[in-house]
Coordinates of C-alpha atoms and ligand atoms in Angstrom, one line a residue:
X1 CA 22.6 -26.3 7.3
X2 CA 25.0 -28.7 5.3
X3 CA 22.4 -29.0 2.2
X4 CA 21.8 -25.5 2.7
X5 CA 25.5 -24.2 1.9
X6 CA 26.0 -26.9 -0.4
X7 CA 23.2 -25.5 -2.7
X8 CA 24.6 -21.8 -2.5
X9 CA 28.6 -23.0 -3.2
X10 CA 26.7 -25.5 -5.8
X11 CA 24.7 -22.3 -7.7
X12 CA 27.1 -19.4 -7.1
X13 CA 27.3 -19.1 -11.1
X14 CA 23.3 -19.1 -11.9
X15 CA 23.6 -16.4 -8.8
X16 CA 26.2 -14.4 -10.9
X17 CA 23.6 -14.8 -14.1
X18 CA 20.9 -13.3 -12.0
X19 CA 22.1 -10.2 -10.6
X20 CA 23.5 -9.5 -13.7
X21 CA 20.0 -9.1 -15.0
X22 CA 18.7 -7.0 -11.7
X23 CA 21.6 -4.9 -12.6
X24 CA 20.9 -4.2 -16.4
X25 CA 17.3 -2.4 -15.2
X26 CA 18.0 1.2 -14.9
X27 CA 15.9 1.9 -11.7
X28 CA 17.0 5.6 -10.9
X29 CA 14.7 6.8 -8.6
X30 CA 15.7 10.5 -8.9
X31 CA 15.3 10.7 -12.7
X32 CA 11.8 11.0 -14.4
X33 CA 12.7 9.4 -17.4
X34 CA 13.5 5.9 -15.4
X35 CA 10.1 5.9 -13.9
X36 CA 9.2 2.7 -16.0
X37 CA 12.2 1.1 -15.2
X38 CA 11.9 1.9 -11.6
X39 CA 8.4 0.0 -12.0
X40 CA 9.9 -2.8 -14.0
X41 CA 12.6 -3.2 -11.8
X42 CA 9.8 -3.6 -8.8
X43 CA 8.3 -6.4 -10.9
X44 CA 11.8 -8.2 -11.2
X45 CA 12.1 -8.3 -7.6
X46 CA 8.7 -9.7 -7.2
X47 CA 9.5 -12.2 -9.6
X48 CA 12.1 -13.2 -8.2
X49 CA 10.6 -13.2 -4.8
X50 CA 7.8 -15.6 -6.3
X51 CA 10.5 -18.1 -8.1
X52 CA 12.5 -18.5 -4.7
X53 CA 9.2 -19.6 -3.2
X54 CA 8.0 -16.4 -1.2
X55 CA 4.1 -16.1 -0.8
X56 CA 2.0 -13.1 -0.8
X57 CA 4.0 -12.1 -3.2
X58 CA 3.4 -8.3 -4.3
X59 CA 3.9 -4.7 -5.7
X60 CA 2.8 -2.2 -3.6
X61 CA 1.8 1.3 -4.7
X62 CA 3.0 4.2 -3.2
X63 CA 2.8 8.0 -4.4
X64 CA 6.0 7.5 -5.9
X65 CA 7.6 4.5 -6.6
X66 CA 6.1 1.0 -5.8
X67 CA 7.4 -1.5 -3.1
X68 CA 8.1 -4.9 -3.8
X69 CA 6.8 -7.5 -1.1
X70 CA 6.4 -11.0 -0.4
X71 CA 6.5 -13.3 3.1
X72 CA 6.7 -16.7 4.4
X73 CA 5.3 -17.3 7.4
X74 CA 5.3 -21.0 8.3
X75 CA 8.1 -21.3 11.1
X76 CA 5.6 -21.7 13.8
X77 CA 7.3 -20.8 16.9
X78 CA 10.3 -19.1 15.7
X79 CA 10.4 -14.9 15.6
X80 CA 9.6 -13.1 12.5
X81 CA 12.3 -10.7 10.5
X82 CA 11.6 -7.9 8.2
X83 CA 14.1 -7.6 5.5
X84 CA 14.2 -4.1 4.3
X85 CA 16.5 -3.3 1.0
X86 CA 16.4 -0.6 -1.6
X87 CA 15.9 -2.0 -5.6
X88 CA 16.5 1.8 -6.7
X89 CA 19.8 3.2 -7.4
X90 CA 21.6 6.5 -7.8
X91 CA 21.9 7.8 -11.4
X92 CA 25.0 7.5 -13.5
X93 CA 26.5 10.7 -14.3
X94 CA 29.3 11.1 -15.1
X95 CA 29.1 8.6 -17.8
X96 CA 32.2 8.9 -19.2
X97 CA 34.1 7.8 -16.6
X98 CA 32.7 4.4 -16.4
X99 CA 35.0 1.9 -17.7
X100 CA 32.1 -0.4 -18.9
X101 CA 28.9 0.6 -19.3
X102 CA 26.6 0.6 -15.9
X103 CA 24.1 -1.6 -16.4
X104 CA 25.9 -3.9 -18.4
X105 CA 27.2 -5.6 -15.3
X106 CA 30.9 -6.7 -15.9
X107 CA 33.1 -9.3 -13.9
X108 CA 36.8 -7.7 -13.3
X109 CA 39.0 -9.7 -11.2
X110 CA 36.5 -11.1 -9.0
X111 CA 34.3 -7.7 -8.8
X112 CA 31.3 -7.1 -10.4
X113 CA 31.2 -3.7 -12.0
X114 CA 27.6 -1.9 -12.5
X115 CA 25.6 0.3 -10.7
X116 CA 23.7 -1.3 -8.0
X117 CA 26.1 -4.1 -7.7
X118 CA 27.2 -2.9 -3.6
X119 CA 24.1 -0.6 -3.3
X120 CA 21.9 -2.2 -2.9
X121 CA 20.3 -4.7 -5.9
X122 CA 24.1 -7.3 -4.7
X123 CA 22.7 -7.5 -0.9
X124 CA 19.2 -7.5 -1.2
X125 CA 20.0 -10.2 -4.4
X126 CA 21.8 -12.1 -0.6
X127 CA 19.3 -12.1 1.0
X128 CA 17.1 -13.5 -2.2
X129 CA 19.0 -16.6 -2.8
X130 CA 19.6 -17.2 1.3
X131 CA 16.2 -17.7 1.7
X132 CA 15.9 -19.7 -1.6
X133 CA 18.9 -22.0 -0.9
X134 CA 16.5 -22.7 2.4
X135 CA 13.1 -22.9 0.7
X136 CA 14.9 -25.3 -2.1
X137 CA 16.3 -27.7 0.1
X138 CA 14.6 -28.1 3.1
X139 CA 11.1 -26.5 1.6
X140 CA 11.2 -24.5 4.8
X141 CA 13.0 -21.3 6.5
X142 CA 14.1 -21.8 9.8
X143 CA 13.0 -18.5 10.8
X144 CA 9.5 -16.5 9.2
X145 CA 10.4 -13.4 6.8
X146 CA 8.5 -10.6 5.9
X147 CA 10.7 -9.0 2.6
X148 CA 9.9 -5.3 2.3
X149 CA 12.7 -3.8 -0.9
X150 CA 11.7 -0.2 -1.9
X151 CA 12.4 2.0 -4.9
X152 CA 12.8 5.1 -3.5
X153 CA 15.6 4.6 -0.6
X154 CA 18.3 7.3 -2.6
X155 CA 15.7 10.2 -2.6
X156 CA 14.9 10.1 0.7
X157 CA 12.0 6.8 1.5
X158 CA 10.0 10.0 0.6
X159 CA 6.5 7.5 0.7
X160 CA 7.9 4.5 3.2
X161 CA 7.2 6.1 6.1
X162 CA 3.5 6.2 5.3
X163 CA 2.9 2.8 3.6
X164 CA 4.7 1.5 7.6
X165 CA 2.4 3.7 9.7
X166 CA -0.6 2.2 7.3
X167 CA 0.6 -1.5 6.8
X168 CA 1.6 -2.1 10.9
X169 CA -0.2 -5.2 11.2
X170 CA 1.1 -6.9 7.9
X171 CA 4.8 -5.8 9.0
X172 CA 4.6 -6.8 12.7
X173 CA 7.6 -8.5 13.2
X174 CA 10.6 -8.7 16.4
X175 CA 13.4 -7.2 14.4
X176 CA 14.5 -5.8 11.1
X177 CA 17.4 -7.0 8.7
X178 CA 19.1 -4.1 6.3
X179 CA 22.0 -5.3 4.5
X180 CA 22.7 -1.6 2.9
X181 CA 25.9 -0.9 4.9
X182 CA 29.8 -1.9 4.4
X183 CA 32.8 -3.5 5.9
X184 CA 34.9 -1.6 7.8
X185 CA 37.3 -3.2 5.1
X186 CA 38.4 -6.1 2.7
X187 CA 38.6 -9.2 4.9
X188 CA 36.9 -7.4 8.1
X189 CA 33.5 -8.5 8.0
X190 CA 31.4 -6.3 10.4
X191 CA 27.9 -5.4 11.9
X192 CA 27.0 -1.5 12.0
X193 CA 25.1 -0.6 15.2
X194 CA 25.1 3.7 14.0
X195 CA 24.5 5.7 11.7
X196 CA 24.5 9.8 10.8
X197 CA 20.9 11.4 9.9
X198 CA 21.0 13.7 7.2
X199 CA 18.9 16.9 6.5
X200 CA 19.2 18.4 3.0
X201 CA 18.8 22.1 1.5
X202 CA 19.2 24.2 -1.3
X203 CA 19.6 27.4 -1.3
X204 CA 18.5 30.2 -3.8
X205 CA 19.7 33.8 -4.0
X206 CA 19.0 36.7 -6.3
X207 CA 20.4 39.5 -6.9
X208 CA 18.7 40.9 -10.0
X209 CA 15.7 40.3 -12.5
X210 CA 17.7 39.1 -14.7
X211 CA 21.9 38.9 -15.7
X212 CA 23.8 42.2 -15.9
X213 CA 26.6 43.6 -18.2
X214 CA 29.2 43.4 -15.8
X215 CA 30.9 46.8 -16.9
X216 CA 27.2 48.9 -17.1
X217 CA 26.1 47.6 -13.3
X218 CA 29.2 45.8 -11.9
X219 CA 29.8 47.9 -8.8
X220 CA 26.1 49.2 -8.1
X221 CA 24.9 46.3 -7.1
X222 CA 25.5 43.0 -5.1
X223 CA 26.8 40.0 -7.0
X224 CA 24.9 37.1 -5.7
X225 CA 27.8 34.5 -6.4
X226 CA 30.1 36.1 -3.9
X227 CA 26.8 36.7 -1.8
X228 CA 26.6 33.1 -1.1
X229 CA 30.2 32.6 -1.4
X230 CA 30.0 34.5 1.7
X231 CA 27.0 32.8 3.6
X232 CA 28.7 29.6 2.8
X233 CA 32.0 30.4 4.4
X234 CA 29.9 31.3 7.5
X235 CA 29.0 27.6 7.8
X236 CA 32.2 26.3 9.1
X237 CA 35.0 27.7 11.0
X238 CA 38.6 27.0 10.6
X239 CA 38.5 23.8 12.9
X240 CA 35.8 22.3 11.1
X241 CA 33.2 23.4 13.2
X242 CA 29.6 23.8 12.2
X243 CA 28.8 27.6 13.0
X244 CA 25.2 27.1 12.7
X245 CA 24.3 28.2 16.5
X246 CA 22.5 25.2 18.8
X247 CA 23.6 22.8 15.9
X248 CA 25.5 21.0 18.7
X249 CA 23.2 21.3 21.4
X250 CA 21.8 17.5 21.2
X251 CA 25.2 15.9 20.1
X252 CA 25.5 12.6 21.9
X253 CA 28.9 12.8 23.5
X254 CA 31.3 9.5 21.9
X255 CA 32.2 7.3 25.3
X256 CA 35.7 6.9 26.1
X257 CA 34.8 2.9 25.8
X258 CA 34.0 4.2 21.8
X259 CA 37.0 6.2 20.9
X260 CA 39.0 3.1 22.7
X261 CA 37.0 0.6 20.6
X262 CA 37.4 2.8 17.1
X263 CA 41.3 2.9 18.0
X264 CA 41.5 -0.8 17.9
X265 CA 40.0 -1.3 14.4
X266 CA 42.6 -1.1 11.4
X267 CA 42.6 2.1 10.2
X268 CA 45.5 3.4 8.3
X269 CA 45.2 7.5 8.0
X270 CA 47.8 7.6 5.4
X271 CA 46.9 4.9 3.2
X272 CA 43.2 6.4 3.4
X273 CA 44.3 9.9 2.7
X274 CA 46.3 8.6 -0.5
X275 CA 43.3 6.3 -1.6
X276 CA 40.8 9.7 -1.5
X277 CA 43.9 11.6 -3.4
X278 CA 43.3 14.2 -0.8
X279 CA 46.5 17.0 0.0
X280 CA 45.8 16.8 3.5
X281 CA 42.7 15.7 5.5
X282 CA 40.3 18.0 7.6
X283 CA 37.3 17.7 9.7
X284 CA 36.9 18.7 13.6
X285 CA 40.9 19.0 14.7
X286 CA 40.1 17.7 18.4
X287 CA 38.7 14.0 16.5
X288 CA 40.3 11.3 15.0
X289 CA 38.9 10.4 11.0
X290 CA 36.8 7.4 12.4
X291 CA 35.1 10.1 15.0
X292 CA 34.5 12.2 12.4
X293 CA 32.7 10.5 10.0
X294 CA 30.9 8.4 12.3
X295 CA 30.0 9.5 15.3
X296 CA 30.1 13.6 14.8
X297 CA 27.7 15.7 12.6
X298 CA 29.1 17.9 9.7
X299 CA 27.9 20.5 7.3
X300 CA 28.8 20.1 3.1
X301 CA 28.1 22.0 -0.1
X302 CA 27.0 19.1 -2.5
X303 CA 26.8 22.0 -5.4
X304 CA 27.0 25.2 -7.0
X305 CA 25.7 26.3 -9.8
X306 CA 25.8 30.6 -10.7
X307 CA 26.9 32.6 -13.9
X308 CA 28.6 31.9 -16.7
X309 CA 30.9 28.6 -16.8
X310 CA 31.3 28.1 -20.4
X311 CA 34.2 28.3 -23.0
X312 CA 35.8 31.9 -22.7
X313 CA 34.6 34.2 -21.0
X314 CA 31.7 36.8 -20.4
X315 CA 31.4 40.1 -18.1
X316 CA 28.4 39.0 -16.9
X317 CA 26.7 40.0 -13.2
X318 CA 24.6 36.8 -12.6
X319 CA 21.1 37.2 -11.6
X320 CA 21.1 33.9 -9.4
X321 CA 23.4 31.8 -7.2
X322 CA 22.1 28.3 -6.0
X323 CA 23.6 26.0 -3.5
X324 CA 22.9 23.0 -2.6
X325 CA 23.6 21.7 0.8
X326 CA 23.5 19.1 3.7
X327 CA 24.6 18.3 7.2
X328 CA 25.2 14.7 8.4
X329 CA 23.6 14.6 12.1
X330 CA 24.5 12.1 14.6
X331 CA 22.1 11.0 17.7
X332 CA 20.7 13.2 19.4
X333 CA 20.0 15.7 16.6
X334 CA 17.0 15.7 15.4
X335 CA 17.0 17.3 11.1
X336 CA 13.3 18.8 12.2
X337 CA 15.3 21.6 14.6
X338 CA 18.7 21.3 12.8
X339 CA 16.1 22.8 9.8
X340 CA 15.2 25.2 11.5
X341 CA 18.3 26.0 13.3
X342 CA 19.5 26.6 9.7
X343 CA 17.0 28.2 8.2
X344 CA 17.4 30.9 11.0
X345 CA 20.9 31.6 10.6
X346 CA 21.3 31.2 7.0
X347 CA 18.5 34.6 7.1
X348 CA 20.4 36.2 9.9
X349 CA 23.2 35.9 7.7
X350 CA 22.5 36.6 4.2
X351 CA 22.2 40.8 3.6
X352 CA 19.2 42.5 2.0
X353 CA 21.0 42.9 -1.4
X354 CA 20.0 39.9 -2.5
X355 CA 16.5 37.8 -2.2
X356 CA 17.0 34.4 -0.4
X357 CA 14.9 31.3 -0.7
X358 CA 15.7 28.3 1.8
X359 CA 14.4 24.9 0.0
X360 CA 14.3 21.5 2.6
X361 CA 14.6 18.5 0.6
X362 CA 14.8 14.9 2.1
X363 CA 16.3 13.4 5.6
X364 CA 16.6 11.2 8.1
X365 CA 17.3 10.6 11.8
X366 CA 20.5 8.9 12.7
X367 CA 19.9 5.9 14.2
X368 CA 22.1 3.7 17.0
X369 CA 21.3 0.6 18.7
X370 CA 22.6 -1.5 21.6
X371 CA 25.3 -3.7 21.2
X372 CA 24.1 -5.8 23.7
X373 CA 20.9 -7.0 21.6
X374 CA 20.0 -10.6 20.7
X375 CA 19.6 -10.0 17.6
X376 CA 23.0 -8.2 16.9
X377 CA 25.1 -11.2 19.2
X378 CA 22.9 -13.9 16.5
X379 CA 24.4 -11.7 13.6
X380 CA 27.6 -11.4 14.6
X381 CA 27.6 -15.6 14.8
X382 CA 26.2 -15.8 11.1
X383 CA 29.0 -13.1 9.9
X384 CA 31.7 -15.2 11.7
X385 CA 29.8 -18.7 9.9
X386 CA 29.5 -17.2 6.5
X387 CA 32.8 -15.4 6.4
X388 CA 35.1 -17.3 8.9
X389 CA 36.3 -14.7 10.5
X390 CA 34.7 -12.2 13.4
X391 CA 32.6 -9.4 12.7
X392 CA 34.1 -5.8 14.0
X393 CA 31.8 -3.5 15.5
X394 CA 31.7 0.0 13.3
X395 CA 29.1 2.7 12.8
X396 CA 28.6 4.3 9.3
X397 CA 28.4 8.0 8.0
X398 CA 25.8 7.5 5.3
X399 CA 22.0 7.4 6.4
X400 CA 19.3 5.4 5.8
X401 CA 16.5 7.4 6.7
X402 CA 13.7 4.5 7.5
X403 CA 16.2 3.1 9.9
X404 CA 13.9 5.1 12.7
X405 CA 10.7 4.8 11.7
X406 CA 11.1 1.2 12.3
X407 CA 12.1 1.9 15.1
X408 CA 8.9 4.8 16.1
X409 CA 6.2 3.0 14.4
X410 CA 6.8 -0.5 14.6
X411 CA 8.7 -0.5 17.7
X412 CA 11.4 -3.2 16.7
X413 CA 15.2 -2.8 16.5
X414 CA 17.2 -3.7 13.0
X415 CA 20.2 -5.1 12.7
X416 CA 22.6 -3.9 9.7
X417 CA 24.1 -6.7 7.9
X418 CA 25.8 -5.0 5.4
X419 CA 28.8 -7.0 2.8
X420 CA 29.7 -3.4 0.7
X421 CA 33.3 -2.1 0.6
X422 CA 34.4 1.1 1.4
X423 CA 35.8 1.2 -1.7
X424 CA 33.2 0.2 -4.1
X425 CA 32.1 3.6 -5.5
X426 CA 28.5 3.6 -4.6
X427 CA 27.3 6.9 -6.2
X428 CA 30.4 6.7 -8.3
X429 CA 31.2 5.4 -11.3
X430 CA 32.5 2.6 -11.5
X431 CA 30.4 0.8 -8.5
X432 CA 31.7 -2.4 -8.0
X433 CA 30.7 -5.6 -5.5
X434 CA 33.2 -8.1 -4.3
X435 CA 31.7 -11.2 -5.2
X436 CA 33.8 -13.5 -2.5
X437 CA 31.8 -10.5 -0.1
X438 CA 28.8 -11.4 -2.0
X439 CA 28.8 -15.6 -1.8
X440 CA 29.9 -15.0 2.1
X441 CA 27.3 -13.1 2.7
X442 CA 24.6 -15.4 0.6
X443 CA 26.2 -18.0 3.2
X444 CA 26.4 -15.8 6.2
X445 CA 22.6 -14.7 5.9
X446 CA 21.8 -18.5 5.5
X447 CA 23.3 -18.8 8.9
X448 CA 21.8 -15.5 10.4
X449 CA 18.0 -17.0 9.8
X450 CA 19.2 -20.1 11.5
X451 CA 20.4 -18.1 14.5
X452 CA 17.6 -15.8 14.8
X453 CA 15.1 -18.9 14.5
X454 CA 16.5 -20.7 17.5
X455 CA 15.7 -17.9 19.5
X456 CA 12.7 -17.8 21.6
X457 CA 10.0 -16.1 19.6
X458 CA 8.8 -14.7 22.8
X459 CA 10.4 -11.8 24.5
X460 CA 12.7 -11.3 21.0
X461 CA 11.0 -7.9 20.6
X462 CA 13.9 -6.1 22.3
X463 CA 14.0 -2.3 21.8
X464 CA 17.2 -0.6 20.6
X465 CA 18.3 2.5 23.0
X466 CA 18.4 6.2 21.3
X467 CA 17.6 6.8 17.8
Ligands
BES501 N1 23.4 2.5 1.4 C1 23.4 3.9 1.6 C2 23.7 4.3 3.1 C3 25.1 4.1 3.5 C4 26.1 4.9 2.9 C5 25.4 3.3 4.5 C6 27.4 4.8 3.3 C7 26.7 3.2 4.9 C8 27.7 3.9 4.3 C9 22.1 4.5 1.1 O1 21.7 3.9 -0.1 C10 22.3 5.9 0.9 O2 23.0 6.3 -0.1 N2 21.7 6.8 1.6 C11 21.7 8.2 1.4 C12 20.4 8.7 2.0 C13 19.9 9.9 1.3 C14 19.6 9.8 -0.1 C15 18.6 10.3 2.0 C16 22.9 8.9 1.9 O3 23.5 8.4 2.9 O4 23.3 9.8 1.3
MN502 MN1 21.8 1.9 -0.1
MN503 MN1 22.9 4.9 -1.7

């Protein structure tokens, strides 16, 4: 391994150079107008995959977005990972509020500023010159990969599901590696073993063909802004509970070993509060803030839009109200019930003066494994190689919805290596990646092939409990 971390403390600045360039391609998936750049940014990953020595190198079409792949298979003996990443990232807005421009990545004491940078161009761009810093100096891996990084990961892995069931044998492998996760914090390097589902709505109401004078109707009819005002404040209670009935029925209870294990990590509940700018805190009163973002499910408004919101004002009745929505689900919940859970109540609730419309858009299952896994123990000996210190043990509130299907249709566990911050704006502006986090984890990955390829290729297919 000496060569091997020699090579990546030796090229850390041509690493810097690189990702700087993934960064500059604007691959939104969400926005039309990106499509070519998505496409061109699927063709820089390939590239890139080629140059560091990968074979089969490809991109992979897909209704939507294409897939960049590429393998090396040589490690006779030794099990197989799938590295799974997203090369897609979410769009921009607000603008203004960058300080430099987002895909002009910028180096600020020691960060690297640009959208992408943590999620997820910096850890797939890892995992890219791990394996190179292998394939350079030994002109082997110790371990065979099978690289799999998407373009469509922030709208849902709308396609990815289909391209697995279809491509099983190519992507036969014992266990996946995701590094699209965080830290818990600066200088605690850990491995995630949960994370929430999601399932995601919008809702439509109207009142009226079209906008009223507010003085000539106001009165006569229903105003379909304070209609959904109304629906929405049926949603959660006081307490922070989801009113949606049955949405808890499947809720996997958090063990007493859990809560004990969360208490131990350092969290600071005031320091958090004042970092989000938040008055007070709120979620379910009988949790702690660690409980409630990770390990129980929630219910948000991600937007409004009705009436008039311009300069001034105008008596207006609007004709429309649109919402959009989402709950975070935790395991057992399954978004295909939770849909229709919702659905049901959000009719039950709405009254007949308005017309309601119920849109699903994307989701996921949440997703847990088993501490106890092989392939989680090898990780958390490359995280404590690369970074020097030992990994804590943390779920995650986000989702990443093709967690499970790895688990349903290729019947392997993943392991999530993720180097983000908490604090590193991903969907903000401003994202940012710590780059000593970044070089760590170019070492630590490095170390997490070696440790997975000293295991016994045989009996390394070890499932992963729940969902
Ligand atoms: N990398 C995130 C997932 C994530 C977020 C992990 C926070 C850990 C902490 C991923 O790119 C993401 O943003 N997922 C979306 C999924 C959605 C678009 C279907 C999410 O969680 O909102
Ligand atoms: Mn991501
Ligand atoms: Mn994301």
């Amino acid at each position: 391994m000496n060569n091997v971390i020699d090579f990546i403390n030796t090229n850390r600045d041509r690493f810097l150079d690189e990702l700087k360039a993934y960064l500059a391609i604007p691959s939104v998936s969400a926005l039309a107008e990106h499509k070519d750049d998505v496409r061109r940014c699927a063709e820089w990953t390939a590239g890139q995959m080629r140059e560091i020595g990968l074979e089969n190198v490809r991109v992979a079409e897909t209704p939507g977005h294409p897939i960049a792949c590429g393998e090396w298979l040589h490690a006779e003996g030794a099990p197989t990972i799938l590295i799974y990443g997203h090369y897609d990232v979410q769009p921009v807005d607000p603008l203004d509020q960058w300080i430099s421009p987002p895909f002009e990545a910028t180096v600020r004491d020691g960060d690297l500023f640009a959208r992408g940078a943590a999620d997820d161009k910096g850890q797939v761009f890892m995992h890219l010159k791990a394996i190179e810093a292998h394939l350079k100096q030994n002109g082997r891996l110790p371990v065979n990969v099978k690289v799999l990084i998407e373009g469509e990961e922030e709208v849902g892995s709308t396609h990815l599901e289909d391209y697995i069931r279809q491509e099983k044998a190519a992507l036969a492998s014992n266990v996946v590696v995701i590094s699209d996760t965080g830290m818990f914090a600066r200088g605690v390097p850990s491995i995630c073993y949960g994370l929430r589902g999601l399932a995601y709505f919008q809702i439509d109401l109207r009142g009226t063909k079209s906008d009223l004078h507010s003085g000539s109707f106001g009165g006569a009819v229903a105003n379909p802004a304070i209609v959904l005002a109304q629906v929405l404040a049926q949603m959660k209670d006081r307490s922070g509970h989801v009113k949606v009935p049955g949405f808890y029925d499947d809720v996997r209870a958090l063990t007493e070993q859990e809560r004990a294990e969360f208490k131990r990590l350092p969290f600071d509940e005031k320091s958090y509060r004042k970092e989000l700018g938040a008055p007070r805190l709120f979620g379910e009163s009988e949790y702690t803030t660690l409980e409630r973002t990770w390990a129980r499910p929630t219910f948000d408004v991600n937007g409004l839009l009705s009436g008039f919101t311009g300069e001034g004002a105008k008596t207006v009745i609007p004709a429309t109200a649109m919402a959009k929505v989402s709950m975070r689900l935790v395991p057992n919940q399954d978004p295909d019930r939770i849909a229709a859970l919702f659905e049901a109540y959000v009719k039950k609730i709405t009254p007949k003066t308005v017309e309601v419309k119920v849109t699903r858009m994307h989701g996921g299952k949440p997703w847990m494994t088993d501490l106890d896994s092989p392939f989680v123990q090898a990780a958390g000996r490359a995280i404590e190689q690369g970074f020097g210190k030992r990994a804590v043990f943390t779920r995650e509130g986000g989702s990443i919805p093709i967690v499970s299907a790895f688990q349903h249709e290729l019947g392997i566990p993943s392991v999530l290596f993720g180097i983000g911050l908490p604090e590193e704006n991903s969907h903000a502006p401003n994202e940012f990646l710590h780059l000593d986090n970044f070089y760590g984890g170019v070492l630590a990955a490095a170390f997490l092939y070696a440790e997975i390829g000293a295991m016994p290729e045989s009996g390394t297919a070890v499932p992963s409990v729940g969902e």
